[in-house]
Amino acid sequence: RSEYHANSKGSGQLLVPKSQRLLPLFISSLLKSPAFRLQNVAIDDRYTAKLAYKTLPVEDVMLMVYPRLFSLHNLAETWTDKNTIPPRLPLTAEKLTRQGAFLIQTHEYFIIW
C-alpha cells in the first residue's frame, strides 16, 4: 500500500501507483508533439517524430516528451552538490519569471530564456 498515493483515506479518490501519477501529463505532452498533433504538421515531421520515438533511448524520448527546466539565476543557492545535475523545476509558466534566467533542455536543443 505504500506505493500507492492518495491524499486521505475515504476521500473518494482512486489509488494510483506512484509510477503512474505522471501518466496524464506525459499523454498530454505526447498529444501536443508533432507525431500525434492533428493540425499543421508536415508528413515528414510527423514521420521523423514517430521514428525518433521508436528508435531513441528512453531517456531521449522522455526529453522529447517533457523537457527539463533549470533555474540559472539562483544556482548558487539551490545547487549544493556540484557533481550532480542541478535541481529540476516543474515545466510550468508559474516557474518562469522576468527577473530570472532559465535553461530548457530538450532532446535536440538547449534554450536559455
PDB file of C-alpha atoms in Angstrom:
ATOM      1  CA  ARG A   1       0.000   0.000   0.000  1.00  0.00           C
ATOM      2  CA  SER A   2       2.912   2.393   0.496  1.00  0.00           C
ATOM      3  CA  GLU A   3       3.476   2.509  -3.253  1.00  0.00           C
ATOM      4  CA  TYR A   4       0.010   3.964  -3.842  1.00  0.00           C
ATOM      5  CA  HIS A   5      -0.844   7.613  -3.440  1.00  0.00           C
ATOM      6  CA  ALA A   6      -3.982   9.234  -2.081  1.00  0.00           C
ATOM      7  CA  ASN A   7      -4.298  12.428  -0.062  1.00  0.00           C
ATOM      8  CA  SER A   8      -6.543  10.966   2.601  1.00  0.00           C
ATOM      9  CA  LYS A   9      -8.447   7.793   3.313  1.00  0.00           C
ATOM     10  CA  GLY A  10     -12.033   7.776   2.161  1.00  0.00           C
ATOM     11  CA  SER A  11     -11.633  10.899   0.040  1.00  0.00           C
ATOM     12  CA  GLY A  12     -13.223   9.211  -2.966  1.00  0.00           C
ATOM     13  CA  GLN A  13     -10.004   9.438  -4.975  1.00  0.00           C
ATOM     14  CA  LEU A  14      -8.571   6.496  -6.836  1.00  0.00           C
ATOM     15  CA  LEU A  15      -5.428   4.904  -5.502  1.00  0.00           C
ATOM     16  CA  VAL A  16      -2.789   5.241  -8.201  1.00  0.00           C
ATOM     17  CA  PRO A  17       0.670   3.678  -8.123  1.00  0.00           C
ATOM     18  CA  LYS A  18       3.486   6.217  -7.853  1.00  0.00           C
ATOM     19  CA  SER A  19       4.832   5.089 -11.213  1.00  0.00           C
ATOM     20  CA  GLN A  20       1.585   6.166 -12.925  1.00  0.00           C
ATOM     21  CA  ARG A  21       0.979   9.533 -11.254  1.00  0.00           C
ATOM     22  CA  LEU A  22       2.559  11.450 -14.153  1.00  0.00           C
ATOM     23  CA  LEU A  23       0.900   9.403 -16.887  1.00  0.00           C
ATOM     24  CA  PRO A  24      -1.753  12.080 -17.699  1.00  0.00           C
ATOM     25  CA  LEU A  25       0.996  14.704 -18.022  1.00  0.00           C
ATOM     26  CA  PHE A  26       3.017  12.529 -20.404  1.00  0.00           C
ATOM     27  CA  ILE A  27      -0.030  11.648 -22.508  1.00  0.00           C
ATOM     28  CA  SER A  28      -0.949  15.328 -22.776  1.00  0.00           C
ATOM     29  CA  SER A  29       2.604  16.140 -23.857  1.00  0.00           C
ATOM     30  CA  LEU A  30       2.604  13.340 -26.433  1.00  0.00           C
ATOM     31  CA  LEU A  31      -0.664  14.563 -27.935  1.00  0.00           C
ATOM     32  CA  LYS A  32       0.927  18.001 -28.436  1.00  0.00           C
ATOM     33  CA  SER A  33       4.014  16.573 -30.137  1.00  0.00           C
ATOM     34  CA  PRO A  34       4.405  16.587 -33.941  1.00  0.00           C
ATOM     35  CA  ALA A  35       3.946  12.812 -34.033  1.00  0.00           C
ATOM     36  CA  PHE A  36       0.363  12.960 -32.752  1.00  0.00           C
ATOM     37  CA  ARG A  37      -0.806  16.552 -33.317  1.00  0.00           C
ATOM     38  CA  LEU A  38      -3.693  16.649 -35.769  1.00  0.00           C
ATOM     39  CA  GLN A  39      -3.150  20.051 -37.342  1.00  0.00           C
ATOM     40  CA  ASN A  40      -0.330  21.967 -39.046  1.00  0.00           C
ATOM     41  CA  VAL A  41       2.244  19.177 -39.166  1.00  0.00           C
ATOM     42  CA  ALA A  42       4.015  18.167 -42.351  1.00  0.00           C
ATOM     43  CA  ILE A  43       4.033  14.433 -43.041  1.00  0.00           C
ATOM     44  CA  ASP A  44       7.860  14.409 -42.966  1.00  0.00           C
ATOM     45  CA  ASP A  45       7.912  15.975 -39.485  1.00  0.00           C
ATOM     46  CA  ARG A  46       5.296  13.517 -38.255  1.00  0.00           C
ATOM     47  CA  TYR A  47       7.249  10.552 -39.614  1.00  0.00           C
ATOM     48  CA  THR A  48      10.532  11.827 -38.158  1.00  0.00           C
ATOM     49  CA  ALA A  49       8.985  12.249 -34.710  1.00  0.00           C
ATOM     50  CA  LYS A  50       7.399   8.789 -34.752  1.00  0.00           C
ATOM     51  CA  LEU A  51      10.658   7.231 -35.913  1.00  0.00           C
ATOM     52  CA  ALA A  52      12.523   9.008 -33.111  1.00  0.00           C
ATOM     53  CA  TYR A  53      10.029   7.653 -30.543  1.00  0.00           C
ATOM     54  CA  LYS A  54      10.630   4.146 -31.827  1.00  0.00           C
ATOM     55  CA  THR A  55      14.413   4.219 -32.110  1.00  0.00           C
ATOM     56  CA  LEU A  56      15.832   6.587 -29.472  1.00  0.00           C
ATOM     57  CA  PRO A  57      16.720   5.510 -25.919  1.00  0.00           C
ATOM     58  CA  VAL A  58      14.034   6.066 -23.303  1.00  0.00           C
ATOM     59  CA  GLU A  59      15.909   8.995 -21.703  1.00  0.00           C
ATOM     60  CA  ASP A  60      15.943  10.869 -25.016  1.00  0.00           C
ATOM     61  CA  VAL A  61      12.283  10.135 -25.705  1.00  0.00           C
ATOM     62  CA  MET A  62      11.418  11.494 -22.253  1.00  0.00           C
ATOM     63  CA  LEU A  63      13.279  14.711 -23.109  1.00  0.00           C
ATOM     64  CA  MET A  64      11.256  14.952 -26.316  1.00  0.00           C
ATOM     65  CA  VAL A  65       8.009  14.480 -24.403  1.00  0.00           C
ATOM     66  CA  TYR A  66       8.798  16.501 -21.269  1.00  0.00           C
ATOM     67  CA  PRO A  67      11.853  18.809 -21.457  1.00  0.00           C
ATOM     68  CA  ARG A  68      13.923  19.680 -18.401  1.00  0.00           C
ATOM     69  CA  LEU A  69      13.763  23.171 -16.883  1.00  0.00           C
ATOM     70  CA  PHE A  70      16.598  24.518 -14.731  1.00  0.00           C
ATOM     71  CA  SER A  71      16.822  27.818 -12.904  1.00  0.00           C
ATOM     72  CA  LEU A  72      20.136  29.565 -13.616  1.00  0.00           C
ATOM     73  CA  HIS A  73      19.697  32.791 -11.641  1.00  0.00           C
ATOM     74  CA  ASN A  74      19.706  31.129  -8.204  1.00  0.00           C
ATOM     75  CA  LEU A  75      22.038  28.246  -8.964  1.00  0.00           C
ATOM     76  CA  ALA A  76      24.421  29.137  -6.128  1.00  0.00           C
ATOM     77  CA  GLU A  77      21.665  28.663  -3.522  1.00  0.00           C
ATOM     78  CA  THR A  78      19.934  25.577  -4.929  1.00  0.00           C
ATOM     79  CA  TRP A  79      22.811  23.540  -6.357  1.00  0.00           C
ATOM     80  CA  THR A  80      24.821  22.271  -3.409  1.00  0.00           C
ATOM     81  CA  ASP A  81      26.496  19.147  -4.831  1.00  0.00           C
ATOM     82  CA  LYS A  82      28.498  20.213  -7.890  1.00  0.00           C
ATOM     83  CA  ASN A  83      28.969  16.579  -9.004  1.00  0.00           C
ATOM     84  CA  THR A  84      25.275  16.169  -9.753  1.00  0.00           C
ATOM     85  CA  ILE A  85      22.751  17.758 -12.108  1.00  0.00           C
ATOM     86  CA  PRO A  86      21.150  20.929 -10.690  1.00  0.00           C
ATOM     87  CA  PRO A  87      17.601  20.518  -9.364  1.00  0.00           C
ATOM     88  CA  ARG A  88      14.855  20.493 -11.999  1.00  0.00           C
ATOM     89  CA  LEU A  89      11.851  22.770 -11.913  1.00  0.00           C
ATOM     90  CA  PRO A  90       8.363  21.711 -12.987  1.00  0.00           C
ATOM     91  CA  LEU A  91       7.777  22.825 -16.565  1.00  0.00           C
ATOM     92  CA  THR A  92       5.034  25.362 -15.807  1.00  0.00           C
ATOM     93  CA  ALA A  93       4.561  29.029 -16.649  1.00  0.00           C
ATOM     94  CA  GLU A  94       4.382  29.884 -12.934  1.00  0.00           C
ATOM     95  CA  LYS A  95       8.057  28.927 -12.515  1.00  0.00           C
ATOM     96  CA  LEU A  96       9.242  31.350 -15.218  1.00  0.00           C
ATOM     97  CA  THR A  97       9.862  34.917 -14.037  1.00  0.00           C
ATOM     98  CA  ARG A  98      11.106  38.001 -15.866  1.00  0.00           C
ATOM     99  CA  GLN A  99      13.859  38.511 -13.303  1.00  0.00           C
ATOM    100  CA  GLY A 100      15.302  35.010 -13.737  1.00  0.00           C
ATOM    101  CA  ALA A 101      17.383  33.118 -16.248  1.00  0.00           C
ATOM    102  CA  PHE A 102      16.346  29.593 -17.179  1.00  0.00           C
ATOM    103  CA  LEU A 103      17.737  26.702 -19.190  1.00  0.00           C
ATOM    104  CA  ILE A 104      15.350  24.403 -21.045  1.00  0.00           C
ATOM    105  CA  GLN A 105      16.855  21.112 -22.212  1.00  0.00           C
ATOM    106  CA  THR A 106      15.042  19.206 -24.931  1.00  0.00           C
ATOM    107  CA  HIS A 107      16.224  16.203 -26.896  1.00  0.00           C
ATOM    108  CA  GLU A 108      17.771  18.396 -29.600  1.00  0.00           C
ATOM    109  CA  TYR A 109      18.255  21.860 -28.079  1.00  0.00           C
ATOM    110  CA  PHE A 110      19.382  23.827 -25.067  1.00  0.00           C
ATOM    111  CA  ILE A 111      17.389  27.048 -24.795  1.00  0.00           C
ATOM    112  CA  ILE A 112      18.317  29.904 -22.462  1.00  0.00           C
ATOM    113  CA  TRP A 113      15.304  32.010 -21.574  1.00  0.00           C
TER     114      TRP A 113
END
